[in-house]
Amino acid sequence: MAQYAVLIYAPDSAHSPDATPEDLEDCNEHADELTDSGSMVMAYALTPRDMATSIRGLTITDGPFLDSKEVVAGFYVIEAPDLDAALAIARTNPVVHQGGGVEVRPVHSGGVIERTKETTG
Amino acid sequence: MTDLAAVEAAIADTHRREWARVLAATVRVARDLDLAEECVQEAYASALESWVSAGIPDRPAAWLATTARRRAIDAIRRDRALRSRLPLLVEPEEAGDEPAPPEPAEQAAADTVEALPDGRLRLIFMCCHPALGQGAQIALTLRLVCGVPVSDIARAFLVSEPTMAARITRAKKKISTARIPYRMPRPAELPERLPAVLAVIYLLFTAGHTAPSGGSLVRADLVHRAAYLARMLHELMPGEPEVGGLHALLLVTQARLATRVDGAGRLVQLKDQDRSRWDRAALAEAHDIIVGCLRAGPPGRHVLEAAIASLYAEALSYRWTDWTQILTLYDRLLLVWPSPIVRLNRTVPLAMVAGPQAALAEVEQLELDDRLAGYQYLPAIKADLLSRLGRPGEAAIAYRQALALATNEAERVFLAEQIAEQTFAI
């Protein structure tokens, strides 16, 4: 088994601070599916592009790093035996049929860092 | 002792015909493309000495595969670190397959290549995986499936050897890192995966048929490689009509290849080609394939293209061509493959059936299509129609537009002659 990161590209993220449960229904349903199937390793939904702040060199700017039609709206990591299997899982993301898409990247290394009490304190 | 020349010929022949089979068998034990390639290369090199002293084996491909597989096993034993540099190829077990990995080394070495499940389709589908760019798919297919040296691939696509080598290395790295599997797509995946393979073969063929630039009109080697791939794929997938269609299309086009240019390398139009020099056996083979494909159900793009090409070729002369039938086939082709280029090509039989005026009206419509902007054959066809309508001044202008877009030297010479002819007729 290998791990693949799935980056969700959409015109914007549905996860605004005041999003209603209905706004997030599609996303949550899909996340539940992947969790139930056992392929989901971790997942993060990001807030909309208006919340983003970018740093390039010494300059801080308001907004996403790349000025483009789509932004990274979230990302998750799945486990799959090979790229075909990973693509088959990734293409079930509803965003694919909602004007956005996903990018699948093999994970080199990493994961959630286990932290001791002092550092979280 | 066997005659050196005979051995060299046998090796060259096996290289051309059996490279894919030998490599595919070796990849299964090496599970690393570079290692497998290296071992197959060495097997071919060692064949020279061995076959001279011991004679050419009855089954050369089996000998080569066994030798290459042994070398791979030895290399892995000698240096396990070799295998840990990059992730191993993923070879999922398939229903009906004997459990493949890990293959017992001794048995792997003893197997004859015929006893192995044929790995060529796995190899082809891996090289043409949609996760690889089309340039990489083409380069990998030539390198891994046809065994063409990187330097030759670089020359065919007019890039430097280091550039082509880097492109191939990058593709191999992606296969292993992203775990593009070494397996045959499942039947349900085929409709999505097969077109990429057909596109690679088709592009190789067209790149060879009219070389994008340079002096000679055809680059025969690419055409032959594409024809070889089409034949192999058709043998391996006899039930896929579109594979048959592409094979037939290439057969027909190849059958006429020798007459597309004259002794001086100048372009000869279809109407002036010497039909007695066409390869009748290839045309007959294509005809049988097309008939079989048409029986299999509603024809797809390549079957229709093949049927059109075949009808052009079967006519006793240009004059006796069945234009009405060709036009009907173009109409069907437009339904399954609504490309502006098909619409443009359709104007050729349209001019014969409905007259050049009707065809010109259609070409003028197509001039508004941005996708054809810069497509040299549009002004060339328009010029021909204008010339037939007795409008040489406008024809010369259109030929000049075509000339400005043409990069192939033989085509440029042809167009320049047409301009001179039209200018003379004004």
Coordinates of C-alpha atoms in Angstrom, one line a residue, chain A residues 2-96:
Chain A
A2 CA 1.1 3.5 -0.7
Q3 CA -0.2 6.9 0.4
Y4 CA -1.4 9.6 -2.0
A5 CA -2.3 13.1 -1.2
V6 CA -5.5 14.4 -3.0
L7 CA -5.5 18.2 -3.4
I8 CA -9.0 19.6 -4.0
Y9 CA -9.1 22.4 -6.5
A10 CA -12.3 24.5 -6.7
P11 CA -13.3 28.1 -7.4
D12 CA -13.4 28.4 -3.7
S13 CA -13.8 26.4 -0.5
A14 CA -17.3 25.7 0.8
H15 CA -15.9 25.8 4.3
S16 CA -16.4 29.4 5.2
P17 CA -16.6 30.2 8.9
D18 CA -20.4 30.7 8.7
A19 CA -21.1 27.8 6.4
T20 CA -24.3 25.9 7.2
P21 CA -24.4 22.1 7.5
E22 CA -26.2 22.1 4.1
D23 CA -23.3 23.9 2.5
L24 CA -21.0 21.2 3.7
E25 CA -23.2 18.2 3.0
D26 CA -21.5 17.0 -0.2
C27 CA -18.0 17.3 1.3
N28 CA -18.9 15.6 4.5
E29 CA -20.8 12.8 2.8
H30 CA -17.8 12.1 0.6
A31 CA -15.4 12.2 3.5
D32 CA -17.6 9.7 5.4
E33 CA -17.6 7.4 2.4
L34 CA -13.8 7.4 2.2
T35 CA -13.5 6.9 5.9
D36 CA -15.9 4.0 5.9
S37 CA -14.1 2.3 3.0
G38 CA -10.9 2.5 5.1
S39 CA -8.9 4.4 2.5
M40 CA -8.8 7.8 4.2
V41 CA -5.7 8.4 6.3
M42 CA -6.2 12.1 7.2
A43 CA -8.2 15.0 5.8
Y44 CA -8.2 18.8 6.1
A45 CA -10.8 21.2 4.8
L46 CA -9.5 24.8 4.3
T47 CA -11.4 28.1 4.7
P48 CA -12.2 30.2 1.6
R49 CA -9.6 32.1 -0.4
D50 CA -10.5 35.4 1.3
M51 CA -9.0 34.0 4.5
A52 CA -5.7 33.2 2.8
T53 CA -2.5 35.2 3.3
S54 CA 0.5 34.7 1.2
I55 CA 4.2 35.4 1.7
R56 CA 6.6 35.6 -1.2
G57 CA 10.1 36.8 -0.3
L58 CA 9.6 39.7 2.1
T59 CA 6.2 40.6 0.9
I60 CA 3.0 39.6 2.6
T61 CA -0.2 39.8 0.4
D62 CA -3.9 39.2 1.0
G63 CA -5.2 36.1 -0.9
P64 CA -4.0 32.8 -2.3
F65 CA -0.4 32.3 -3.4
L66 CA -1.4 31.7 -7.1
D67 CA -3.7 34.2 -8.7
S68 CA -5.9 31.6 -10.5
K69 CA -9.5 30.6 -11.1
E70 CA -9.2 27.7 -8.7
V71 CA -7.7 27.4 -5.2
V72 CA -6.7 24.5 -3.1
A73 CA -9.9 24.1 -1.1
G74 CA -8.7 21.2 1.0
F75 CA -6.6 18.1 0.9
Y76 CA -6.6 14.6 2.3
V77 CA -4.4 11.5 2.2
I78 CA -5.6 8.1 1.1
E79 CA -4.0 4.7 1.0
A80 CA -4.1 2.7 -2.2
P81 CA -2.1 -0.2 -3.7
D82 CA -1.3 1.7 -6.9
L83 CA -1.9 4.8 -8.9
D84 CA -4.9 3.3 -10.8
A85 CA -6.6 2.5 -7.5
A86 CA -5.8 6.0 -6.1
L87 CA -7.2 7.6 -9.2
A88 CA -10.3 5.5 -8.9
I89 CA -10.9 6.8 -5.4
A90 CA -9.9 10.4 -6.2
R91 CA -12.3 10.7 -9.1
T92 CA -15.3 9.9 -6.8
N93 CA -14.8 13.4 -5.2
P94 CA -17.9 15.4 -6.1
V95 CA -15.8 18.5 -6.9
V96 CA -14.8 16.7 -10.2

